[in-house]
Amino acid sequence: MRQLKITKSRGASDIIECLKDDNFNLDEFIKRIPEEESLISCEEGSLLDDIQQGPRPGGRIPLSEPENQQDISYEEMLADHYETCCETNELRWLSARRVLSIALEYENSGKPMQQLLLAAMQGVKNAALAYNFNPKIIFIDFAAPIIRRHIEQYIQYGESSFALLYREYKEILDNAKLAYDNYCNPVCNVAAYSAQPEKAREHLFANAKISRCRKEIRMAADYAEWRLVDIAVHLPDDYDERDKFIRTASFTLHDALYSGECKDFVKPVGGEWSVCTANGVRVPVGELTDRGSMRNALEALLGVLEKNPLTRTLGFSEWRADTGV
């Protein structure tokens, strides 16, 4: 897909209405594609720009409206405006050349080309729901097998298959949104704990269930790992290169498993966060039982976060590209 000049205009006509026209003519549609492409703007940070160029930090999609400028997230935009928003319509026009070439593969199916193109455009919409912004795979290459699937399902079952296909791809988006919420939650939870006064924090660890105390430590460690600063690093000389390592100040444990000085946290690949003791032993957070010691461990993690205040949470599209979800 070619790179578009960034302008303010948005004038592409409704491609679905064009394809549903009783006087639809394939040759005229083909001639119309470059004309419609020339009318499409690609604003920096928009869904179209993300799909063509890859997501950038922030992950916010500005939806431009004639009388009202508002920022809306990628997932909100697709959930609320997936069919009618200008980005989806323009994405279909920008995909029209490849869509046409795919539809022509099925011209001997016995179905009118007009209907094959409509089925293919349903595939473009649903591919946008599932697209994970993999920087190594451009959108139309990602969408091609989905487009073919929609055409084949239409040939076999008719339009009745569209609702089922939409629910399937919408579920992919919903699951991604849920995973993204889980990614964002520790940020809020850690911030809420660190904002509490000293006595409230002490009270929490004195009275909360052991599982809750362990959870607080894990959330803080996960948050530190997600920070886009040099606090979570790989140490291939000492650990498996996939292990996560967080440097902290010294703190003490008085636990049945270990009593003495500790420093740093490590998360082995496929394992859980562990405390690093002075003598090189790893003590899993899930096996700690002493409340005071667990609070010491959490405060050490919070100290790391306080010394590195410049943080940001990945935007939705950037997070999907990073995780492949």
PDB file of C-alpha atoms in Angstrom:
ATOM      1  CA  MET A   1       0.000   0.000   0.000  1.00  0.00           C
ATOM      2  CA  ARG A   2       1.446   3.319  -1.063  1.00  0.00           C
ATOM      3  CA  GLN A   3       2.303   6.122   1.321  1.00  0.00           C
ATOM      4  CA  LEU A   4      -0.236   8.925   1.122  1.00  0.00           C
ATOM      5  CA  LYS A   5       0.342  12.633   1.309  1.00  0.00           C
ATOM      6  CA  ILE A   6      -0.923  13.970   4.631  1.00  0.00           C
ATOM      7  CA  THR A   7      -3.670  16.523   4.048  1.00  0.00           C
ATOM      8  CA  LYS A   8      -6.750  17.776   5.829  1.00  0.00           C
ATOM      9  CA  SER A   9      -9.339  16.731   3.245  1.00  0.00           C
ATOM     10  CA  ARG A  10     -11.509  13.647   3.600  1.00  0.00           C
ATOM     11  CA  GLY A  11     -13.716  13.194   0.569  1.00  0.00           C
ATOM     12  CA  ALA A  12     -13.903   9.525  -0.402  1.00  0.00           C
ATOM     13  CA  SER A  13     -17.410   8.354  -1.281  1.00  0.00           C
ATOM     14  CA  ASP A  14     -19.105   5.401   0.400  1.00  0.00           C
ATOM     15  CA  ILE A  15     -17.631   2.321  -1.230  1.00  0.00           C
ATOM     16  CA  ILE A  16     -20.411   0.014  -0.007  1.00  0.00           C
ATOM     17  CA  GLU A  17     -23.087   2.208  -1.583  1.00  0.00           C
ATOM     18  CA  CYS A  18     -21.050   2.201  -4.776  1.00  0.00           C
ATOM     19  CA  LEU A  19     -20.882  -1.600  -4.807  1.00  0.00           C
ATOM     20  CA  LYS A  20     -24.591  -1.948  -4.022  1.00  0.00           C
ATOM     21  CA  ASP A  21     -25.646   0.373  -6.836  1.00  0.00           C
ATOM     22  CA  ASP A  22     -28.167  -1.286  -9.189  1.00  0.00           C
ATOM     23  CA  ASN A  23     -26.221   0.190 -12.092  1.00  0.00           C
ATOM     24  CA  PHE A  24     -22.854  -1.090 -10.847  1.00  0.00           C
ATOM     25  CA  ASN A  25     -20.295  -1.409 -13.627  1.00  0.00           C
ATOM     26  CA  LEU A  26     -16.987  -3.150 -12.951  1.00  0.00           C
ATOM     27  CA  ASP A  27     -14.998  -1.152 -15.494  1.00  0.00           C
ATOM     28  CA  GLU A  28     -16.259   2.118 -14.045  1.00  0.00           C
ATOM     29  CA  PHE A  29     -15.434   0.872 -10.525  1.00  0.00           C
ATOM     30  CA  ILE A  30     -11.863   0.087 -11.597  1.00  0.00           C
ATOM     31  CA  LYS A  31     -11.458   3.577 -13.060  1.00  0.00           C
ATOM     32  CA  ARG A  32     -12.871   5.069  -9.896  1.00  0.00           C
ATOM     33  CA  ILE A  33     -10.321   3.499  -7.517  1.00  0.00           C
ATOM     34  CA  PRO A  34      -7.396   5.888  -8.220  1.00  0.00           C
ATOM     35  CA  GLU A  35      -9.791   8.849  -8.163  1.00  0.00           C
ATOM     36  CA  GLU A  36     -11.043   7.885  -4.697  1.00  0.00           C
ATOM     37  CA  GLU A  37      -7.511   7.191  -3.474  1.00  0.00           C
ATOM     38  CA  SER A  38      -6.499  10.714  -4.407  1.00  0.00           C
ATOM     39  CA  LEU A  39      -9.296  12.111  -2.212  1.00  0.00           C
ATOM     40  CA  ILE A  40      -8.212  10.229   0.892  1.00  0.00           C
ATOM     41  CA  SER A  41      -6.123  11.950   3.527  1.00  0.00           C
ATOM     42  CA  CYS A  42      -3.839  10.128   5.910  1.00  0.00           C
ATOM     43  CA  GLU A  43      -3.439  12.200   9.044  1.00  0.00           C
ATOM     44  CA  GLU A  44      -0.438  11.421  11.209  1.00  0.00           C
ATOM     45  CA  GLY A  45      -1.532   9.185  14.070  1.00  0.00           C
ATOM     46  CA  SER A  46      -4.738   8.035  12.381  1.00  0.00           C
ATOM     47  CA  LEU A  47      -5.835   4.440  11.939  1.00  0.00           C
ATOM     48  CA  LEU A  48      -4.888   4.597   8.256  1.00  0.00           C
ATOM     49  CA  ASP A  49      -1.466   6.006   9.079  1.00  0.00           C
ATOM     50  CA  ASP A  50      -0.920   3.344  11.753  1.00  0.00           C
ATOM     51  CA  ILE A  51      -1.917   0.581   9.345  1.00  0.00           C
ATOM     52  CA  GLN A  52       0.371   1.863   6.601  1.00  0.00           C
ATOM     53  CA  GLN A  53       3.355   3.092   8.584  1.00  0.00           C
ATOM     54  CA  GLY A  54       3.094   1.069  11.798  1.00  0.00           C
ATOM     55  CA  PRO A  55       2.039   2.373  15.243  1.00  0.00           C
ATOM     56  CA  ARG A  56       4.004   5.032  17.042  1.00  0.00           C
ATOM     57  CA  PRO A  57       4.139   5.946  20.743  1.00  0.00           C
ATOM     58  CA  GLY A  58       0.814   7.078  22.147  1.00  0.00           C
ATOM     59  CA  GLY A  59      -1.619   4.965  20.191  1.00  0.00           C
ATOM     60  CA  ARG A  60      -4.328   7.654  19.978  1.00  0.00           C
ATOM     61  CA  ILE A  61      -6.449   7.984  16.868  1.00  0.00           C
ATOM     62  CA  PRO A  62      -7.690  11.514  16.093  1.00  0.00           C
ATOM     63  CA  LEU A  63     -11.044  11.258  14.337  1.00  0.00           C
ATOM     64  CA  SER A  64     -11.556  14.498  12.446  1.00  0.00           C
ATOM     65  CA  GLU A  65     -15.132  15.745  12.231  1.00  0.00           C
ATOM     66  CA  PRO A  66     -16.328  18.957  10.492  1.00  0.00           C
ATOM     67  CA  GLU A  67     -17.481  20.710  13.663  1.00  0.00           C
ATOM     68  CA  ASN A  68     -15.831  18.726  16.396  1.00  0.00           C
ATOM     69  CA  GLN A  69     -12.286  17.505  16.988  1.00  0.00           C
ATOM     70  CA  GLN A  70     -11.976  14.656  19.455  1.00  0.00           C
ATOM     71  CA  ASP A  71      -9.457  11.981  20.313  1.00  0.00           C
ATOM     72  CA  ILE A  72     -10.688   8.426  20.469  1.00  0.00           C
ATOM     73  CA  SER A  73      -8.704   5.252  20.930  1.00  0.00           C
ATOM     74  CA  TYR A  74      -8.309   2.710  18.140  1.00  0.00           C
ATOM     75  CA  GLU A  75     -10.345   0.074  19.972  1.00  0.00           C
ATOM     76  CA  GLU A  76     -13.150   2.509  20.815  1.00  0.00           C
ATOM     77  CA  MET A  77     -13.285   3.716  17.249  1.00  0.00           C
ATOM     78  CA  LEU A  78     -13.658   0.229  15.803  1.00  0.00           C
ATOM     79  CA  ALA A  79     -16.136  -0.872  18.456  1.00  0.00           C
ATOM     80  CA  ASP A  80     -18.409   2.151  18.024  1.00  0.00           C
ATOM     81  CA  HIS A  81     -17.896   3.171  14.401  1.00  0.00           C
ATOM     82  CA  TYR A  82     -16.528   0.077  12.664  1.00  0.00           C
ATOM     83  CA  GLU A  83     -19.042   0.240   9.815  1.00  0.00           C
ATOM     84  CA  THR A  84     -19.746   3.933   9.308  1.00  0.00           C
ATOM     85  CA  CYS A  85     -16.553   5.789  10.239  1.00  0.00           C
ATOM     86  CA  CYS A  86     -14.551   7.388   7.456  1.00  0.00           C
ATOM     87  CA  GLU A  87     -11.385   5.433   8.354  1.00  0.00           C
ATOM     88  CA  THR A  88     -13.053   2.087   7.637  1.00  0.00           C
ATOM     89  CA  ASN A  89     -14.512   3.354   4.376  1.00  0.00           C
ATOM     90  CA  GLU A  90     -11.174   4.801   3.293  1.00  0.00           C
ATOM     91  CA  LEU A  91      -9.333   1.646   4.290  1.00  0.00           C
ATOM     92  CA  ARG A  92     -11.629  -0.256   1.941  1.00  0.00           C
ATOM     93  CA  TRP A  93     -10.829   2.110  -0.930  1.00  0.00           C
ATOM     94  CA  LEU A  94      -7.110   1.817  -0.229  1.00  0.00           C
ATOM     95  CA  SER A  95      -7.471  -1.983  -0.280  1.00  0.00           C
ATOM     96  CA  ALA A  96      -9.669  -2.012  -3.392  1.00  0.00           C
ATOM     97  CA  ARG A  97      -6.904  -2.885  -5.890  1.00  0.00           C
ATOM     98  CA  ARG A  98      -5.864  -5.986  -3.929  1.00  0.00           C
ATOM     99  CA  VAL A  99      -9.488  -6.841  -3.140  1.00  0.00           C
ATOM    100  CA  LEU A 100     -10.312  -6.767  -6.848  1.00  0.00           C
ATOM    101  CA  SER A 101      -7.380  -9.016  -7.740  1.00  0.00           C
ATOM    102  CA  ILE A 102      -8.477 -11.529  -5.097  1.00  0.00           C
ATOM    103  CA  ALA A 103     -12.134 -11.406  -6.170  1.00  0.00           C
ATOM    104  CA  LEU A 104     -11.123 -12.079  -9.783  1.00  0.00           C
ATOM    105  CA  GLU A 105      -9.716 -15.421  -8.638  1.00  0.00           C
ATOM    106  CA  TYR A 106     -13.328 -16.471  -8.013  1.00  0.00           C
ATOM    107  CA  GLU A 107     -14.946 -15.046 -11.155  1.00  0.00           C
ATOM    108  CA  ASN A 108     -15.889 -18.564 -12.315  1.00  0.00           C
ATOM    109  CA  SER A 109     -17.714 -19.340  -9.052  1.00  0.00           C
ATOM    110  CA  GLY A 110     -21.095 -18.536 -10.549  1.00  0.00           C
ATOM    111  CA  LYS A 111     -21.550 -15.513  -8.276  1.00  0.00           C
ATOM    112  CA  PRO A 112     -21.749 -11.941  -9.640  1.00  0.00           C
ATOM    113  CA  MET A 113     -18.506  -9.983  -9.274  1.00  0.00           C
ATOM    114  CA  GLN A 114     -20.461  -7.229  -7.531  1.00  0.00           C
ATOM    115  CA  GLN A 115     -21.424  -9.639  -4.729  1.00  0.00           C
ATOM    116  CA  LEU A 116     -17.929 -11.082  -4.487  1.00  0.00           C
ATOM    117  CA  LEU A 117     -16.540  -7.572  -3.981  1.00  0.00           C
ATOM    118  CA  LEU A 118     -19.109  -6.846  -1.262  1.00  0.00           C
ATOM    119  CA  ALA A 119     -18.130 -10.049   0.525  1.00  0.00           C
ATOM    120  CA  ALA A 120     -14.456  -9.111   0.182  1.00  0.00           C
ATOM    121  CA  MET A 121     -15.110  -5.680   1.701  1.00  0.00           C
ATOM    122  CA  GLN A 122     -16.661  -7.381   4.720  1.00  0.00           C
ATOM    123  CA  GLY A 123     -13.334  -9.173   4.981  1.00  0.00           C
ATOM    124  CA  VAL A 124     -11.431  -5.875   4.958  1.00  0.00           C
ATOM    125  CA  LYS A 125     -13.544  -4.583   7.836  1.00  0.00           C
ATOM    126  CA  ASN A 126     -13.073  -7.718   9.915  1.00  0.00           C
ATOM    127  CA  ALA A 127      -9.356  -7.850   9.139  1.00  0.00           C
ATOM    128  CA  ALA A 128      -9.082  -4.370  10.644  1.00  0.00           C
ATOM    129  CA  LEU A 129     -10.583  -5.754  13.857  1.00  0.00           C
ATOM    130  CA  ALA A 130      -8.019  -8.546  14.065  1.00  0.00           C
ATOM    131  CA  TYR A 131      -4.941  -6.723  12.720  1.00  0.00           C
ATOM    132  CA  ASN A 132      -2.219  -6.646  15.378  1.00  0.00           C
ATOM    133  CA  PHE A 133       0.001  -4.004  13.718  1.00  0.00           C
ATOM    134  CA  ASN A 134       2.895  -6.405  13.178  1.00  0.00           C
ATOM    135  CA  PRO A 135       5.515  -4.080  11.625  1.00  0.00           C
ATOM    136  CA  LYS A 136       6.774  -6.941   9.443  1.00  0.00           C
ATOM    137  CA  ILE A 137       3.365  -7.561   7.836  1.00  0.00           C
ATOM    138  CA  ILE A 138       1.524  -4.732   6.075  1.00  0.00           C
ATOM    139  CA  PHE A 139      -2.219  -4.645   6.540  1.00  0.00           C
ATOM    140  CA  ILE A 140      -3.286  -5.794   3.084  1.00  0.00           C
ATOM    141  CA  ASP A 141      -1.015  -8.861   3.263  1.00  0.00           C
ATOM    142  CA  PHE A 142      -2.512  -9.654   6.665  1.00  0.00           C
ATOM    143  CA  ALA A 143      -6.016  -9.103   5.293  1.00  0.00           C
ATOM    144  CA  ALA A 144      -5.653 -11.154   2.086  1.00  0.00           C
ATOM    145  CA  PRO A 145      -6.430 -14.602   3.577  1.00  0.00           C
ATOM    146  CA  ILE A 146      -9.304 -13.106   5.564  1.00  0.00           C
ATOM    147  CA  ILE A 147     -10.700 -11.553   2.385  1.00  0.00           C
ATOM    148  CA  ARG A 148     -10.471 -14.905   0.602  1.00  0.00           C
ATOM    149  CA  ARG A 149     -12.202 -16.601   3.501  1.00  0.00           C
ATOM    150  CA  HIS A 150     -15.112 -14.151   3.330  1.00  0.00           C
ATOM    151  CA  ILE A 151     -15.505 -14.691  -0.401  1.00  0.00           C
ATOM    152  CA  GLU A 152     -15.412 -18.475  -0.041  1.00  0.00           C
ATOM    153  CA  GLN A 153     -17.897 -18.411   2.827  1.00  0.00           C
ATOM    154  CA  TYR A 154     -20.217 -16.229   0.745  1.00  0.00           C
ATOM    155  CA  ILE A 155     -19.982 -18.597  -2.222  1.00  0.00           C
ATOM    156  CA  GLN A 156     -20.834 -21.570  -0.007  1.00  0.00           C
ATOM    157  CA  TYR A 157     -23.339 -20.114   2.448  1.00  0.00           C
ATOM    158  CA  GLY A 158     -24.362 -16.680   1.173  1.00  0.00           C
ATOM    159  CA  GLU A 159     -24.589 -13.521   3.266  1.00  0.00           C
ATOM    160  CA  SER A 160     -25.753 -15.517   6.297  1.00  0.00           C
ATOM    161  CA  SER A 161     -22.105 -16.271   7.033  1.00  0.00           C
ATOM    162  CA  PHE A 162     -21.209 -12.587   7.542  1.00  0.00           C
ATOM    163  CA  ALA A 163     -22.684 -12.311  11.034  1.00  0.00           C
ATOM    164  CA  LEU A 164     -20.776 -15.361  12.258  1.00  0.00           C
ATOM    165  CA  LEU A 165     -17.526 -14.131  10.728  1.00  0.00           C
ATOM    166  CA  TYR A 166     -17.969 -10.688  12.261  1.00  0.00           C
ATOM    167  CA  ARG A 167     -18.500 -12.165  15.735  1.00  0.00           C
ATOM    168  CA  GLU A 168     -15.365 -14.272  15.316  1.00  0.00           C
ATOM    169  CA  TYR A 169     -13.131 -11.339  14.413  1.00  0.00           C
ATOM    170  CA  LYS A 170     -14.830  -9.014  16.876  1.00  0.00           C
ATOM    171  CA  GLU A 171     -13.983 -11.556  19.593  1.00  0.00           C
ATOM    172  CA  ILE A 172     -10.314 -11.249  18.621  1.00  0.00           C
ATOM    173  CA  LEU A 173     -10.549  -7.499  19.171  1.00  0.00           C
ATOM    174  CA  ASP A 174     -12.465  -7.917  22.436  1.00  0.00           C
ATOM    175  CA  ASN A 175      -9.870 -10.361  23.763  1.00  0.00           C
ATOM    176  CA  ALA A 176      -7.109  -7.945  22.796  1.00  0.00           C
ATOM    177  CA  LYS A 177      -8.903  -5.122  24.613  1.00  0.00           C
ATOM    178  CA  LEU A 178      -9.277  -7.308  27.719  1.00  0.00           C
ATOM    179  CA  ALA A 179      -5.597  -8.218  27.655  1.00  0.00           C
ATOM    180  CA  TYR A 180      -4.721  -4.549  27.185  1.00  0.00           C
ATOM    181  CA  ASP A 181      -6.868  -3.613  30.193  1.00  0.00           C
ATOM    182  CA  ASN A 182      -4.995  -6.207  32.254  1.00  0.00           C
ATOM    183  CA  TYR A 183      -1.757  -4.632  31.037  1.00  0.00           C
ATOM    184  CA  CYS A 184      -2.890  -1.165  32.112  1.00  0.00           C
ATOM    185  CA  ASN A 185      -4.423  -2.128  35.478  1.00  0.00           C
ATOM    186  CA  PRO A 186      -1.153  -2.666  37.390  1.00  0.00           C
ATOM    187  CA  VAL A 187      -0.166   0.905  36.570  1.00  0.00           C
ATOM    188  CA  CYS A 188      -3.269   2.204  38.328  1.00  0.00           C
ATOM    189  CA  ASN A 189      -3.042  -0.279  41.191  1.00  0.00           C
ATOM    190  CA  VAL A 190       0.606   0.432  41.952  1.00  0.00           C
ATOM    191  CA  ALA A 191      -0.031   4.158  41.791  1.00  0.00           C
ATOM    192  CA  ALA A 192      -2.962   3.782  44.199  1.00  0.00           C
ATOM    193  CA  TYR A 193      -0.808   1.891  46.716  1.00  0.00           C
ATOM    194  CA  SER A 194       2.140   4.276  46.511  1.00  0.00           C
ATOM    195  CA  ALA A 195      -0.203   7.250  47.047  1.00  0.00           C
ATOM    196  CA  GLN A 196      -1.397   5.902  50.405  1.00  0.00           C
ATOM    197  CA  PRO A 197       0.080   7.322  53.622  1.00  0.00           C
ATOM    198  CA  GLU A 198       2.689   5.320  55.512  1.00  0.00           C
ATOM    199  CA  LYS A 199       0.262   3.990  58.146  1.00  0.00           C
ATOM    200  CA  ALA A 200      -2.218   2.825  55.525  1.00  0.00           C
ATOM    201  CA  ARG A 201       0.488   0.894  53.690  1.00  0.00           C
ATOM    202  CA  GLU A 202       1.645  -0.648  56.946  1.00  0.00           C
ATOM    203  CA  HIS A 203      -1.933  -1.578  57.806  1.00  0.00           C
ATOM    204  CA  LEU A 204      -2.438  -3.276  54.440  1.00  0.00           C
ATOM    205  CA  PHE A 205       0.500  -5.628  54.884  1.00  0.00           C
ATOM    206  CA  ALA A 206      -0.372  -6.292  58.519  1.00  0.00           C
ATOM    207  CA  ASN A 207      -3.951  -7.335  57.804  1.00  0.00           C
ATOM    208  CA  ALA A 208      -4.361  -8.334  54.168  1.00  0.00           C
ATOM    209  CA  LYS A 209      -4.290 -11.936  53.053  1.00  0.00           C
ATOM    210  CA  ILE A 210      -0.871 -13.330  52.192  1.00  0.00           C
ATOM    211  CA  SER A 211      -1.993 -13.770  48.584  1.00  0.00           C
ATOM    212  CA  ARG A 212      -2.864 -10.065  48.401  1.00  0.00           C
ATOM    213  CA  CYS A 213       0.585  -9.094  49.697  1.00  0.00           C
ATOM    214  CA  ARG A 214       2.253 -11.262  47.093  1.00  0.00           C
ATOM    215  CA  LYS A 215       0.024  -9.791  44.396  1.00  0.00           C
ATOM    216  CA  GLU A 216       1.106  -6.253  45.316  1.00  0.00           C
ATOM    217  CA  ILE A 217       4.762  -7.230  44.827  1.00  0.00           C
ATOM    218  CA  ARG A 218       4.093  -8.920  41.480  1.00  0.00           C
ATOM    219  CA  MET A 219       2.151  -5.913  40.179  1.00  0.00           C
ATOM    220  CA  ALA A 220       4.930  -3.529  41.161  1.00  0.00           C
ATOM    221  CA  ALA A 221       7.547  -5.754  39.525  1.00  0.00           C
ATOM    222  CA  ASP A 222       5.474  -6.057  36.348  1.00  0.00           C
ATOM    223  CA  TYR A 223       5.017  -2.302  36.304  1.00  0.00           C
ATOM    224  CA  ALA A 224       8.762  -1.784  36.669  1.00  0.00           C
ATOM    225  CA  GLU A 225       9.374  -4.175  33.773  1.00  0.00           C
ATOM    226  CA  TRP A 226       6.912  -2.261  31.577  1.00  0.00           C
ATOM    227  CA  ARG A 227       8.548   1.050  32.313  1.00  0.00           C
ATOM    228  CA  LEU A 228      10.319   2.274  29.243  1.00  0.00           C
ATOM    229  CA  VAL A 229      13.444   3.216  31.151  1.00  0.00           C
ATOM    230  CA  ASP A 230      16.611   1.309  31.891  1.00  0.00           C
ATOM    231  CA  ILE A 231      15.439  -0.469  35.022  1.00  0.00           C
ATOM    232  CA  ALA A 232      14.534  -3.825  33.514  1.00  0.00           C
ATOM    233  CA  VAL A 233      17.490  -5.292  31.653  1.00  0.00           C
ATOM    234  CA  HIS A 234      18.784  -8.623  30.385  1.00  0.00           C
ATOM    235  CA  LEU A 235      21.909 -10.077  31.956  1.00  0.00           C
ATOM    236  CA  PRO A 236      23.003 -12.886  29.611  1.00  0.00           C
ATOM    237  CA  ASP A 237      26.251 -13.465  31.516  1.00  0.00           C
ATOM    238  CA  ASP A 238      24.503 -14.375  34.757  1.00  0.00           C
ATOM    239  CA  TYR A 239      21.030 -15.470  33.685  1.00  0.00           C
ATOM    240  CA  ASP A 240      19.176 -16.882  30.744  1.00  0.00           C
ATOM    241  CA  GLU A 241      19.081 -13.953  28.304  1.00  0.00           C
ATOM    242  CA  ARG A 242      15.282 -14.035  28.402  1.00  0.00           C
ATOM    243  CA  ASP A 243      15.158 -13.527  32.173  1.00  0.00           C
ATOM    244  CA  LYS A 244      13.901 -10.175  33.397  1.00  0.00           C
ATOM    245  CA  PHE A 245      16.046  -8.413  35.966  1.00  0.00           C
ATOM    246  CA  ILE A 246      15.283  -5.339  38.085  1.00  0.00           C
ATOM    247  CA  ARG A 247      17.955  -3.584  40.135  1.00  0.00           C
ATOM    248  CA  THR A 248      16.853  -2.360  43.549  1.00  0.00           C
ATOM    249  CA  ALA A 249      18.419  -1.013  46.713  1.00  0.00           C
ATOM    250  CA  SER A 250      19.212  -3.491  49.481  1.00  0.00           C
ATOM    251  CA  PHE A 251      16.378  -4.688  51.702  1.00  0.00           C
ATOM    252  CA  THR A 252      16.022  -7.396  54.327  1.00  0.00           C
ATOM    253  CA  LEU A 253      13.941 -10.534  54.595  1.00  0.00           C
ATOM    254  CA  HIS A 254      13.089 -12.323  57.831  1.00  0.00           C
ATOM    255  CA  ASP A 255      11.269 -15.251  56.289  1.00  0.00           C
ATOM    256  CA  ALA A 256      11.275 -18.980  56.959  1.00  0.00           C
ATOM    257  CA  LEU A 257      12.914 -19.460  53.548  1.00  0.00           C
ATOM    258  CA  TYR A 258      15.632 -16.888  54.049  1.00  0.00           C
ATOM    259  CA  SER A 259      16.708 -14.307  56.578  1.00  0.00           C
ATOM    260  CA  GLY A 260      19.189 -11.631  55.629  1.00  0.00           C
ATOM    261  CA  GLU A 261      20.075  -9.068  52.996  1.00  0.00           C
ATOM    262  CA  CYS A 262      18.483  -9.099  49.557  1.00  0.00           C
ATOM    263  CA  LYS A 263      18.897  -6.988  46.462  1.00  0.00           C
ATOM    264  CA  ASP A 264      17.205  -7.067  43.046  1.00  0.00           C
ATOM    265  CA  PHE A 265      14.417  -9.133  41.493  1.00  0.00           C
ATOM    266  CA  VAL A 266      14.558 -11.647  38.674  1.00  0.00           C
ATOM    267  CA  LYS A 267      11.837 -13.317  36.643  1.00  0.00           C
ATOM    268  CA  PRO A 268      13.119 -16.482  34.932  1.00  0.00           C
ATOM    269  CA  VAL A 269      11.651 -17.292  31.550  1.00  0.00           C
ATOM    270  CA  GLY A 270       8.457 -19.241  32.175  1.00  0.00           C
ATOM    271  CA  GLY A 271       8.670 -18.580  35.911  1.00  0.00           C
ATOM    272  CA  GLU A 272       7.589 -15.973  38.453  1.00  0.00           C
ATOM    273  CA  TRP A 273       9.254 -13.028  40.114  1.00  0.00           C
ATOM    274  CA  SER A 274      11.859 -13.986  42.709  1.00  0.00           C
ATOM    275  CA  VAL A 275      13.878 -12.071  45.253  1.00  0.00           C
ATOM    276  CA  CYS A 276      17.661 -12.278  44.837  1.00  0.00           C
ATOM    277  CA  THR A 277      19.463 -12.954  48.114  1.00  0.00           C
ATOM    278  CA  ALA A 278      22.996 -11.875  48.996  1.00  0.00           C
ATOM    279  CA  ASN A 279      24.291 -15.421  48.603  1.00  0.00           C
ATOM    280  CA  GLY A 280      22.796 -15.874  45.125  1.00  0.00           C
ATOM    281  CA  VAL A 281      19.652 -17.809  46.057  1.00  0.00           C
ATOM    282  CA  ARG A 282      16.372 -16.942  44.338  1.00  0.00           C
ATOM    283  CA  VAL A 283      13.339 -16.854  46.614  1.00  0.00           C
ATOM    284  CA  PRO A 284      10.025 -16.925  44.683  1.00  0.00           C
ATOM    285  CA  VAL A 285       7.593 -14.221  45.735  1.00  0.00           C
ATOM    286  CA  GLY A 286       4.848 -16.859  45.782  1.00  0.00           C
ATOM    287  CA  GLU A 287       6.637 -18.679  48.626  1.00  0.00           C
ATOM    288  CA  LEU A 288       7.184 -15.703  50.943  1.00  0.00           C
ATOM    289  CA  THR A 289       5.142 -15.769  54.144  1.00  0.00           C
ATOM    290  CA  ASP A 290       6.472 -12.970  56.356  1.00  0.00           C
ATOM    291  CA  ARG A 291       4.337  -9.823  55.915  1.00  0.00           C
ATOM    292  CA  GLY A 292       6.977  -7.365  57.038  1.00  0.00           C
ATOM    293  CA  SER A 293       9.523  -8.860  54.670  1.00  0.00           C
ATOM    294  CA  MET A 294       7.096  -8.671  51.769  1.00  0.00           C
ATOM    295  CA  ARG A 295       6.476  -5.024  52.508  1.00  0.00           C
ATOM    296  CA  ASN A 296      10.236  -4.402  52.507  1.00  0.00           C
ATOM    297  CA  ALA A 297      10.437  -6.023  49.071  1.00  0.00           C
ATOM    298  CA  LEU A 298       7.588  -3.897  47.722  1.00  0.00           C
ATOM    299  CA  GLU A 299       9.050  -0.687  49.106  1.00  0.00           C
ATOM    300  CA  ALA A 300      12.337  -1.506  47.349  1.00  0.00           C
ATOM    301  CA  LEU A 301      10.465  -1.786  44.054  1.00  0.00           C
ATOM    302  CA  LEU A 302       8.622   1.467  44.687  1.00  0.00           C
ATOM    303  CA  GLY A 303      11.966   3.120  45.339  1.00  0.00           C
ATOM    304  CA  VAL A 304      13.062   2.105  41.849  1.00  0.00           C
ATOM    305  CA  LEU A 305       9.898   3.563  40.345  1.00  0.00           C
ATOM    306  CA  GLU A 306      10.227   6.824  42.271  1.00  0.00           C
ATOM    307  CA  LYS A 307      13.764   7.323  40.953  1.00  0.00           C
ATOM    308  CA  ASN A 308      12.553   6.854  37.377  1.00  0.00           C
ATOM    309  CA  PRO A 309       9.526   9.141  37.065  1.00  0.00           C
ATOM    310  CA  LEU A 310       9.578   9.460  33.289  1.00  0.00           C
ATOM    311  CA  THR A 311       7.210   6.726  32.198  1.00  0.00           C
ATOM    312  CA  ARG A 312       4.534   6.031  29.686  1.00  0.00           C
ATOM    313  CA  THR A 313       2.111   3.214  29.059  1.00  0.00           C
ATOM    314  CA  LEU A 314       2.045   1.780  25.550  1.00  0.00           C
ATOM    315  CA  GLY A 315      -0.938   2.824  23.467  1.00  0.00           C
ATOM    316  CA  PHE A 316      -3.289   0.096  22.288  1.00  0.00           C
ATOM    317  CA  SER A 317      -2.013  -0.269  18.720  1.00  0.00           C
ATOM    318  CA  GLU A 318       1.635  -0.045  19.820  1.00  0.00           C
ATOM    319  CA  TRP A 319       0.972  -2.625  22.539  1.00  0.00           C
ATOM    320  CA  ARG A 320      -0.599  -4.980  19.988  1.00  0.00           C
ATOM    321  CA  ALA A 321       2.425  -4.599  17.732  1.00  0.00           C
ATOM    322  CA  ASP A 322       4.744  -5.252  20.666  1.00  0.00           C
ATOM    323  CA  THR A 323       2.884  -8.311  21.965  1.00  0.00           C
ATOM    324  CA  GLY A 324       1.413  -9.687  18.740  1.00  0.00           C
ATOM    325  CA  VAL A 325      -2.059  -9.885  20.336  1.00  0.00           C
TER     326      VAL A 325
END
